[in-house]
Each structure stands twice: as C-alpha cells, then as structure tokens.
JSON list of C-alpha atoms in Angstrom, two decimals:
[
{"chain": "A", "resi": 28, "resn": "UNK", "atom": "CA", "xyz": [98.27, 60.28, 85.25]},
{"chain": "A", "resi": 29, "resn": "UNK", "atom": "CA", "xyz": [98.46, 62.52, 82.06]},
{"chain": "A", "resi": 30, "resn": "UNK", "atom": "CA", "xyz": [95.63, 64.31, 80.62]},
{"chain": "A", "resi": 31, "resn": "UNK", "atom": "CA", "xyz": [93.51, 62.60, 78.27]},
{"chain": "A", "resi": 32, "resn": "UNK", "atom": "CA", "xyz": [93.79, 65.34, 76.03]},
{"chain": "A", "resi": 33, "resn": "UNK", "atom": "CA", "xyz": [97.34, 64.85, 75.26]},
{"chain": "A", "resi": 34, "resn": "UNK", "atom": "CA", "xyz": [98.15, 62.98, 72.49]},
{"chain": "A", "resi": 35, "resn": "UNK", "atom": "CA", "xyz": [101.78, 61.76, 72.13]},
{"chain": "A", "resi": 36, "resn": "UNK", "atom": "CA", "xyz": [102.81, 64.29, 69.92]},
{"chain": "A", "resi": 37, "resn": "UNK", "atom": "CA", "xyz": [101.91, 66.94, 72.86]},
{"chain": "A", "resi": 38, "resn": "UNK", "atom": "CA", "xyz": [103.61, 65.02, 75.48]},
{"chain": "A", "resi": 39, "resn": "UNK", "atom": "CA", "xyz": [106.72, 65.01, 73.11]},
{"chain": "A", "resi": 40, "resn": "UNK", "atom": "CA", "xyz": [106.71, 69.07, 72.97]},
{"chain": "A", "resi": 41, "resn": "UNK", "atom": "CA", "xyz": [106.50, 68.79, 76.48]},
{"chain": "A", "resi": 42, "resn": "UNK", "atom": "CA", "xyz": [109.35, 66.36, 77.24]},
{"chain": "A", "resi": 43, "resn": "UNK", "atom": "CA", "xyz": [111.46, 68.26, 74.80]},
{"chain": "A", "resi": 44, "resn": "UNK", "atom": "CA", "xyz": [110.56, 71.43, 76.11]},
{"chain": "A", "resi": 45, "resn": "UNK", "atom": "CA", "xyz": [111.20, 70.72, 79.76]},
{"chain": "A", "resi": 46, "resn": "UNK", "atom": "CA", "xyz": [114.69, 69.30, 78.95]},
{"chain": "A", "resi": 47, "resn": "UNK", "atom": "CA", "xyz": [115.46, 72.54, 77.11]},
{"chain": "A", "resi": 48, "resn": "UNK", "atom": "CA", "xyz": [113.13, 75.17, 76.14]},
{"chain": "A", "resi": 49, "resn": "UNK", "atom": "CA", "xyz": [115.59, 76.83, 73.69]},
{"chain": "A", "resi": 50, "resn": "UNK", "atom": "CA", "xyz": [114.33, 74.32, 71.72]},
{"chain": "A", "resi": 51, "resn": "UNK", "atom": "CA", "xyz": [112.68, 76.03, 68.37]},
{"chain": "A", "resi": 52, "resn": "UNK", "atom": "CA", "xyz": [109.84, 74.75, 66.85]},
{"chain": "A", "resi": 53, "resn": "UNK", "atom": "CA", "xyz": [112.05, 73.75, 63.62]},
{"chain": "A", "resi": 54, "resn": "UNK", "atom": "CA", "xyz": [114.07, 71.14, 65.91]},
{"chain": "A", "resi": 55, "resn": "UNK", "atom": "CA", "xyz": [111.14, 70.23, 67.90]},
{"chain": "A", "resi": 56, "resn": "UNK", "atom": "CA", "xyz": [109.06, 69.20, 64.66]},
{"chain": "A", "resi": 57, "resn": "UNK", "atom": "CA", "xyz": [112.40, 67.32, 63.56]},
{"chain": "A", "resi": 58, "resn": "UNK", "atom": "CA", "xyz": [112.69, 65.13, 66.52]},
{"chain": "A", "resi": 59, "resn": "UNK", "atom": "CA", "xyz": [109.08, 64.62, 66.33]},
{"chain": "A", "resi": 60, "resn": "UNK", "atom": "CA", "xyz": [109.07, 63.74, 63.00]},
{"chain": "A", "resi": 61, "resn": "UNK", "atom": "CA", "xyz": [106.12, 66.84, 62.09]},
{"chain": "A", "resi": 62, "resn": "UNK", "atom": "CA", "xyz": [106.12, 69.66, 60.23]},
{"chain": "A", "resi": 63, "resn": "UNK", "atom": "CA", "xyz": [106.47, 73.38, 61.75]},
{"chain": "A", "resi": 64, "resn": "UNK", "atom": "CA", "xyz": [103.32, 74.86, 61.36]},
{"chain": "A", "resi": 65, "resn": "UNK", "atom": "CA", "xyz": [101.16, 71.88, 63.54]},
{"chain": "A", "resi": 66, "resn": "UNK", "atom": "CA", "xyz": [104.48, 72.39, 66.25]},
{"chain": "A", "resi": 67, "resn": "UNK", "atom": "CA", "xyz": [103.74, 76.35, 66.33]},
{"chain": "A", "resi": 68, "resn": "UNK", "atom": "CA", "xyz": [100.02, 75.68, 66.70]},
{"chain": "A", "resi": 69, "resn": "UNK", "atom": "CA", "xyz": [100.39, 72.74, 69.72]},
{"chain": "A", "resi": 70, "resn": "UNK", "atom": "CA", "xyz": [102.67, 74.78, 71.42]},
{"chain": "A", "resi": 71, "resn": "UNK", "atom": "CA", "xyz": [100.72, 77.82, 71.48]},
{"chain": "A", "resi": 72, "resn": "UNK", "atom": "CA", "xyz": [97.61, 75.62, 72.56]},
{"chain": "A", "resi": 73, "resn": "UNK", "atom": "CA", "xyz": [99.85, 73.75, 75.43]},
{"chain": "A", "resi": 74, "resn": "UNK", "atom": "CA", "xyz": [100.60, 77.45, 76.75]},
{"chain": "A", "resi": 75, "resn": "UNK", "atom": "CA", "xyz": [96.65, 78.59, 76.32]},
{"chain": "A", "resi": 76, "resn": "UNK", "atom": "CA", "xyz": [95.51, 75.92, 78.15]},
{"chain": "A", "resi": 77, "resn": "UNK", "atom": "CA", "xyz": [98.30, 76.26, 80.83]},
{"chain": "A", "resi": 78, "resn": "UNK", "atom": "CA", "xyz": [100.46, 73.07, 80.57]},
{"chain": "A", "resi": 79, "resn": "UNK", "atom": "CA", "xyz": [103.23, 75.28, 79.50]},
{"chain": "A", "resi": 80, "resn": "UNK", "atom": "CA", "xyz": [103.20, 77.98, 82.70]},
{"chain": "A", "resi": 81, "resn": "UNK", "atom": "CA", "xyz": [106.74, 79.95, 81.56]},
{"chain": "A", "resi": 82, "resn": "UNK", "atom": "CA", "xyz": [110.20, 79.52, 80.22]},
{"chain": "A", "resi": 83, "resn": "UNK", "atom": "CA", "xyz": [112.68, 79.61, 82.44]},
{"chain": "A", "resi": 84, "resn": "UNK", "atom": "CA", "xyz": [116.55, 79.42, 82.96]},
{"chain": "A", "resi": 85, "resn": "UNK", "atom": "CA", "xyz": [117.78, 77.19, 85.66]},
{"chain": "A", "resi": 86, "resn": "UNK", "atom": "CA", "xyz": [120.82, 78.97, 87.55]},
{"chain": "A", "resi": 87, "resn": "UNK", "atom": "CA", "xyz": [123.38, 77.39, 89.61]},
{"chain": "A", "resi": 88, "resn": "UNK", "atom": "CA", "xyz": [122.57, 78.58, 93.10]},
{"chain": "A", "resi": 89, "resn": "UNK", "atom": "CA", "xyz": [126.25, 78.44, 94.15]},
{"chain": "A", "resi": 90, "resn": "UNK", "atom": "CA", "xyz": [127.57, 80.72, 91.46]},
{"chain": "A", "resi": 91, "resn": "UNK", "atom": "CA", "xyz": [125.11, 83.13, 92.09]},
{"chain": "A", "resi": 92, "resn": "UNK", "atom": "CA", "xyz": [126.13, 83.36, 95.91]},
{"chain": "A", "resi": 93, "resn": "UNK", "atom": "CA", "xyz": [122.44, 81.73, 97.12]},
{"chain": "A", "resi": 94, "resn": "UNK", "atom": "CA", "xyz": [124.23, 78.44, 98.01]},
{"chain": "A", "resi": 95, "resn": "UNK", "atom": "CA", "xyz": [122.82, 77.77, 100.94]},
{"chain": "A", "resi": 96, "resn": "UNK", "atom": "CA", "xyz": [119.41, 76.50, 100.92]},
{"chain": "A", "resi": 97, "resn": "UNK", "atom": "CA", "xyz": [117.13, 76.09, 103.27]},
{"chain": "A", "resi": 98, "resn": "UNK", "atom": "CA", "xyz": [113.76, 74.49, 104.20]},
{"chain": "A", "resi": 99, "resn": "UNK", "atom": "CA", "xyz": [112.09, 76.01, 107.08]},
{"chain": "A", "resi": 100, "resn": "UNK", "atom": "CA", "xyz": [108.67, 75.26, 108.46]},
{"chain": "A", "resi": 101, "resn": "UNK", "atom": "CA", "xyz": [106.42, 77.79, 110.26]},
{"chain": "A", "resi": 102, "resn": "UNK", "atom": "CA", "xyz": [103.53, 77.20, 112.35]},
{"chain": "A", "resi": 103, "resn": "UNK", "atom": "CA", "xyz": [101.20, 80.13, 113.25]},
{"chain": "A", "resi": 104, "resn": "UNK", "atom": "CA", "xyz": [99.41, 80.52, 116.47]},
{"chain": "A", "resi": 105, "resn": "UNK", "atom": "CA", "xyz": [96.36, 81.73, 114.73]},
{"chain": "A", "resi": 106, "resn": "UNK", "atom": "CA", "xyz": [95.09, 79.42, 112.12]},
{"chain": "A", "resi": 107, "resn": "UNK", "atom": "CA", "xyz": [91.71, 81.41, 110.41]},
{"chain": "A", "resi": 108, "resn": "UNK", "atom": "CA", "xyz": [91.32, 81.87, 107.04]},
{"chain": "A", "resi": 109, "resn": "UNK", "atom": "CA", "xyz": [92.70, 85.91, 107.50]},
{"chain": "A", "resi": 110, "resn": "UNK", "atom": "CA", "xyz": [95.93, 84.61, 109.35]},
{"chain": "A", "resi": 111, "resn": "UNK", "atom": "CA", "xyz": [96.99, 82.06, 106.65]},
{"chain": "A", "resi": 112, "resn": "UNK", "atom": "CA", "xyz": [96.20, 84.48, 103.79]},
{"chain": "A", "resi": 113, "resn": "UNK", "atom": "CA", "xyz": [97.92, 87.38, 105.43]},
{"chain": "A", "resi": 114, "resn": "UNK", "atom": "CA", "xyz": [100.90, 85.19, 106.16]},
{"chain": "A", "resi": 115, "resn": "UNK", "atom": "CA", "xyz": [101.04, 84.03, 102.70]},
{"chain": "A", "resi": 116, "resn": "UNK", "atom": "CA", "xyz": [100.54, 87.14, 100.97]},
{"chain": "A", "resi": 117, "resn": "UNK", "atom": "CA", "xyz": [104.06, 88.65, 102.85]},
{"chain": "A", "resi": 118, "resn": "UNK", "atom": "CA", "xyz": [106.05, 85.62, 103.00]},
{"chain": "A", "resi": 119, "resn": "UNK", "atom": "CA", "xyz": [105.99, 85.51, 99.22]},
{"chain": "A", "resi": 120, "resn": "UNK", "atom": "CA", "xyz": [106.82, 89.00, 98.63]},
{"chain": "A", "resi": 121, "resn": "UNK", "atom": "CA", "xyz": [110.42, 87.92, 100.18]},
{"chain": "A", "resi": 122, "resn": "UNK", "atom": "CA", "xyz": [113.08, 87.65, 97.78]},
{"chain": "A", "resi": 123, "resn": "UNK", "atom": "CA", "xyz": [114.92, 84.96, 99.32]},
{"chain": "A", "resi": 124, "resn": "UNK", "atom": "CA", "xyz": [111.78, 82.63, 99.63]},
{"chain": "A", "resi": 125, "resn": "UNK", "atom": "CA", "xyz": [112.05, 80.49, 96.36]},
{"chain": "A", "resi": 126, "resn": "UNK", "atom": "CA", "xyz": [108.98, 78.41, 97.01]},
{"chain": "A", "resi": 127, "resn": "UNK", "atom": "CA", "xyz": [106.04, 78.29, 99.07]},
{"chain": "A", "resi": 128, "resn": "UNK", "atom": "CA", "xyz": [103.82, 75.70, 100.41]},
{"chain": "A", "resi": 129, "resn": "UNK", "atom": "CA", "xyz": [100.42, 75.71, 102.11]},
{"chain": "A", "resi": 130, "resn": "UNK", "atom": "CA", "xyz": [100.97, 72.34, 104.13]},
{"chain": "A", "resi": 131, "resn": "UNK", "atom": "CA", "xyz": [99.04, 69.99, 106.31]},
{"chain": "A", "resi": 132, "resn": "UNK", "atom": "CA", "xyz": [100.37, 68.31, 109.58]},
{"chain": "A", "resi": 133, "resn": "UNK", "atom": "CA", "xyz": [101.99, 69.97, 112.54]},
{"chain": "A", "resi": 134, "resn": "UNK", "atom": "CA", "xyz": [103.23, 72.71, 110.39]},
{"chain": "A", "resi": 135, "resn": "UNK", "atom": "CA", "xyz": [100.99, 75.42, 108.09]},
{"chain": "A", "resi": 136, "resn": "UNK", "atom": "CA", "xyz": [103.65, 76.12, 105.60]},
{"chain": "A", "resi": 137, "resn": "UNK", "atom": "CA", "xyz": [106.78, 74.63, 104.61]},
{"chain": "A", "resi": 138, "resn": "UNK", "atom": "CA", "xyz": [109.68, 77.68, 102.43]},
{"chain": "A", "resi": 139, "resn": "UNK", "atom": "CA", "xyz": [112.35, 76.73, 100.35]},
{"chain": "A", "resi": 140, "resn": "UNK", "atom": "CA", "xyz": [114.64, 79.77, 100.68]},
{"chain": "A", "resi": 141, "resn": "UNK", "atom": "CA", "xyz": [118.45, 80.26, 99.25]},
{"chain": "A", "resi": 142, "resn": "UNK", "atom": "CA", "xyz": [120.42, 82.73, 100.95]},
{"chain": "A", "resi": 143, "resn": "UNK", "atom": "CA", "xyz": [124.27, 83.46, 100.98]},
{"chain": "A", "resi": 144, "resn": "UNK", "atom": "CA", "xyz": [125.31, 82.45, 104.19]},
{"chain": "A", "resi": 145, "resn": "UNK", "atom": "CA", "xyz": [124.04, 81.64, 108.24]},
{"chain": "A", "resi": 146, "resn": "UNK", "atom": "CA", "xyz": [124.35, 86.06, 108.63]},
{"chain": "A", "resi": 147, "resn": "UNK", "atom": "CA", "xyz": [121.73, 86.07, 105.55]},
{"chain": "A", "resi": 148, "resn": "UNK", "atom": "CA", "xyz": [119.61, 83.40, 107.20]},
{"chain": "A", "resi": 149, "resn": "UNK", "atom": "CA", "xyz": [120.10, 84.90, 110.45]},
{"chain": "A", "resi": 150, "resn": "UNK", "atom": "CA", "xyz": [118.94, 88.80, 109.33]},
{"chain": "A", "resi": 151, "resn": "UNK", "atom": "CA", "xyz": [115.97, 86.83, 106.85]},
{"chain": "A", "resi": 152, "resn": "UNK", "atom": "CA", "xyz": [114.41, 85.28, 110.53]},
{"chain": "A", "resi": 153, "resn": "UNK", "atom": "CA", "xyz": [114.93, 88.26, 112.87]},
{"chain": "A", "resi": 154, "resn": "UNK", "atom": "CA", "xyz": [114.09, 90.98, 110.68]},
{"chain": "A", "resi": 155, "resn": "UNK", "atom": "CA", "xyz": [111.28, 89.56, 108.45]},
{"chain": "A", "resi": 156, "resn": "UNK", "atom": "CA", "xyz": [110.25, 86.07, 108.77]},
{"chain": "A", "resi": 157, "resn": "UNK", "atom": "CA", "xyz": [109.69, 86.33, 112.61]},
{"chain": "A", "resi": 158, "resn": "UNK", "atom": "CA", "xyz": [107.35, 89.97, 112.03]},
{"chain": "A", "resi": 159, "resn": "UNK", "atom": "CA", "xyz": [104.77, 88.27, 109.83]},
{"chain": "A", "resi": 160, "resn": "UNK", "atom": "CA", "xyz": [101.48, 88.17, 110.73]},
{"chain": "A", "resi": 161, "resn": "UNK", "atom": "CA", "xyz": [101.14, 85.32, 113.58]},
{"chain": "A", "resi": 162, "resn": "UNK", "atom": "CA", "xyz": [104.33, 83.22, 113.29]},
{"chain": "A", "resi": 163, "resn": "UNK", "atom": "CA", "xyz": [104.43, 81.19, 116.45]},
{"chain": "A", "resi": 164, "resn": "UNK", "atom": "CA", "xyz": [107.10, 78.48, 115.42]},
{"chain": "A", "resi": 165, "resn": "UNK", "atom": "CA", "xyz": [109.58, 78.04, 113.08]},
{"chain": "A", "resi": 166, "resn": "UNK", "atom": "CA", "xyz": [111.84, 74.90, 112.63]},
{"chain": "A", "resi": 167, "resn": "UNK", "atom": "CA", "xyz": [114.97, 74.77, 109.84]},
{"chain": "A", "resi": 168, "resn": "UNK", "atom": "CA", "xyz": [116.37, 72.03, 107.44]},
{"chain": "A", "resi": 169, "resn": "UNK", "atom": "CA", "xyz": [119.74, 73.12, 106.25]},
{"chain": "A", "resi": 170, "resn": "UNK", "atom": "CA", "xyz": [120.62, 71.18, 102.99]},
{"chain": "A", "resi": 171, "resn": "UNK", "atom": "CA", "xyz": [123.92, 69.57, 103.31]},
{"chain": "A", "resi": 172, "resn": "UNK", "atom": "CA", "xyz": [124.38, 68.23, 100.13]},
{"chain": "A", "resi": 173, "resn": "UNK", "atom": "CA", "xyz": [121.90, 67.55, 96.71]},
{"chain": "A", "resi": 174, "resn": "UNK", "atom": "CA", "xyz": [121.64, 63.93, 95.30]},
{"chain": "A", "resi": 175, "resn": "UNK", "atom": "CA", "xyz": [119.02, 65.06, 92.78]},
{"chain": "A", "resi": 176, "resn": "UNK", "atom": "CA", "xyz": [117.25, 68.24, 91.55]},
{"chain": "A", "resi": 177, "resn": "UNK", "atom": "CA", "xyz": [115.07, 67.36, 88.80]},
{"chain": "A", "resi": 178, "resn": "UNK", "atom": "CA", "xyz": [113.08, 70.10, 86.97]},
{"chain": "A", "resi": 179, "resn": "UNK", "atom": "CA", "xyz": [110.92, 68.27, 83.90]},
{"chain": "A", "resi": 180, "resn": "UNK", "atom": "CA", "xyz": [108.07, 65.55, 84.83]},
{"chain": "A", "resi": 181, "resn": "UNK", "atom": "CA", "xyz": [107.90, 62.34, 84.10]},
{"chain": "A", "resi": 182, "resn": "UNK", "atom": "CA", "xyz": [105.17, 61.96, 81.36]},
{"chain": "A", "resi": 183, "resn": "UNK", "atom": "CA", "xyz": [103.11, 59.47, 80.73]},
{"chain": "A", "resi": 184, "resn": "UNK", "atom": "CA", "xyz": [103.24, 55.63, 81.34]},
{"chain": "A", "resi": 185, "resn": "UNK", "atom": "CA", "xyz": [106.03, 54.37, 79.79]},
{"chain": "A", "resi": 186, "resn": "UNK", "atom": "CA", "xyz": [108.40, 56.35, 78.52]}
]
C-alpha cells in the first residue's frame, strides 16, 4: 500500500518519473495539469524524503556485452552476524554483481550478476566468488530468455 502522505499529485510525479525521468518539471506540471513552481517543490520533497532514491538510465544488457545473466545462490557454512556482514560487504564490491539479496530459506543470499559469457562466469566463481569469507555452497540459475523486466511500481489502488 502507498504512503498516506502521498497525495495524487505526488504519485503522478512518481508514475511519470519512473516511466521516464527526462521528464522536466515543465512537462510534468502539464500532464498534471499544475503549475511549475509546486512540481519543482514536490519533487525536491519526494527526493528529501527518499521516494525518489536516483535517476537512472536503463541499458540494454546485450549491447553492452553483459548478456548473460545470472542468479546464483550462496549458502555460507558460518552463519554469525560477522560472516554475513563480511560476505556482504565483498560480494558487493564486485562489478559484475548487479543486485544483492540478504535471503531467508536454505540459501543466505541470492546475486543477480550479468557477465559476457560462461569464461566470465567461470573466472567470476573461481577467482572471487568462491574466496569470500565462508562460502560453502553455491547453486546457479542461468536466464534463458526474459518475458518481463519491469522497472517503475505499480502505485496506488487503481490506477
């Protein structure tokens, strides 16, 4: 459920926004039907109060030559406070890691990493994933093909 504190003009900026953040604050306060100044003002408030965390472009992974994504899970054999924090704080540092995930079940943390090719994904587990701190097991989810990607939330209750 949406914050209370959003009124539908804020929820407007946002849907806008996440569909394309080029947006300026002119066309956003045309499709909203408000002036400029009370655009300039919510927007800066939706980023102050951290709705808005950054501006980003969305690349095509493919033409980039990162292509092939993906998902592996990692179990440690140690699983104190020190050994999930140490893990985290190197596993992030790696380029190729695109997300992380503190996770519950049989697994402590699931990656979403885009590499080039198996040799990438090969040299990522043998030469830095496998050395972290107290990575037992690993198991990998190569993604075959994408039905959806979606970026932007869905935003209140009915649209």
């Amino acid at each position: 459920m949406i914050n209370k504190e959003l009124d539908p003009t804020d929820t407007g900026i946002l849907r806008l926004l996440q569909n394309d953040a080029r947006l300026t604050h002119k066309e956003l306060g045309q499709r909203l039907h408000k002036s400029i100044t009370p655009i300039h003002a919510r927007v800066r408030r939706l980023q102050d109060e951290g709705y808005i965390k950054r501006y980003a472009a969305i690349l095509d992974p493919k033409k980039i030559g990162r292509g092939l994504i993906v998902y592996t899970q990692v179990q440690l054999k140690q699983h104190a406070q020190d050994s999930l924090l140490a893990f985290q704080a190197e596993v992030v540092k790696l380029s190729e890691v695109m997300e992380c995930y503190h996770m519950t079940g049989a697994f402590d943390f699931l990656l979403r990493i885009a590499i080039s090719d198996m040799d990438e994904y090969n040299h990522l587990v043998m030469n830095k994933l496998s050395i972290l701190p107290d990575v037992g097991m690993m198991q990998s989810f190569f993604v075959m093909s994408e039905a959806k990607n979606e970026s932007a939330y869905e935003l209140g209750a009915g649209k």
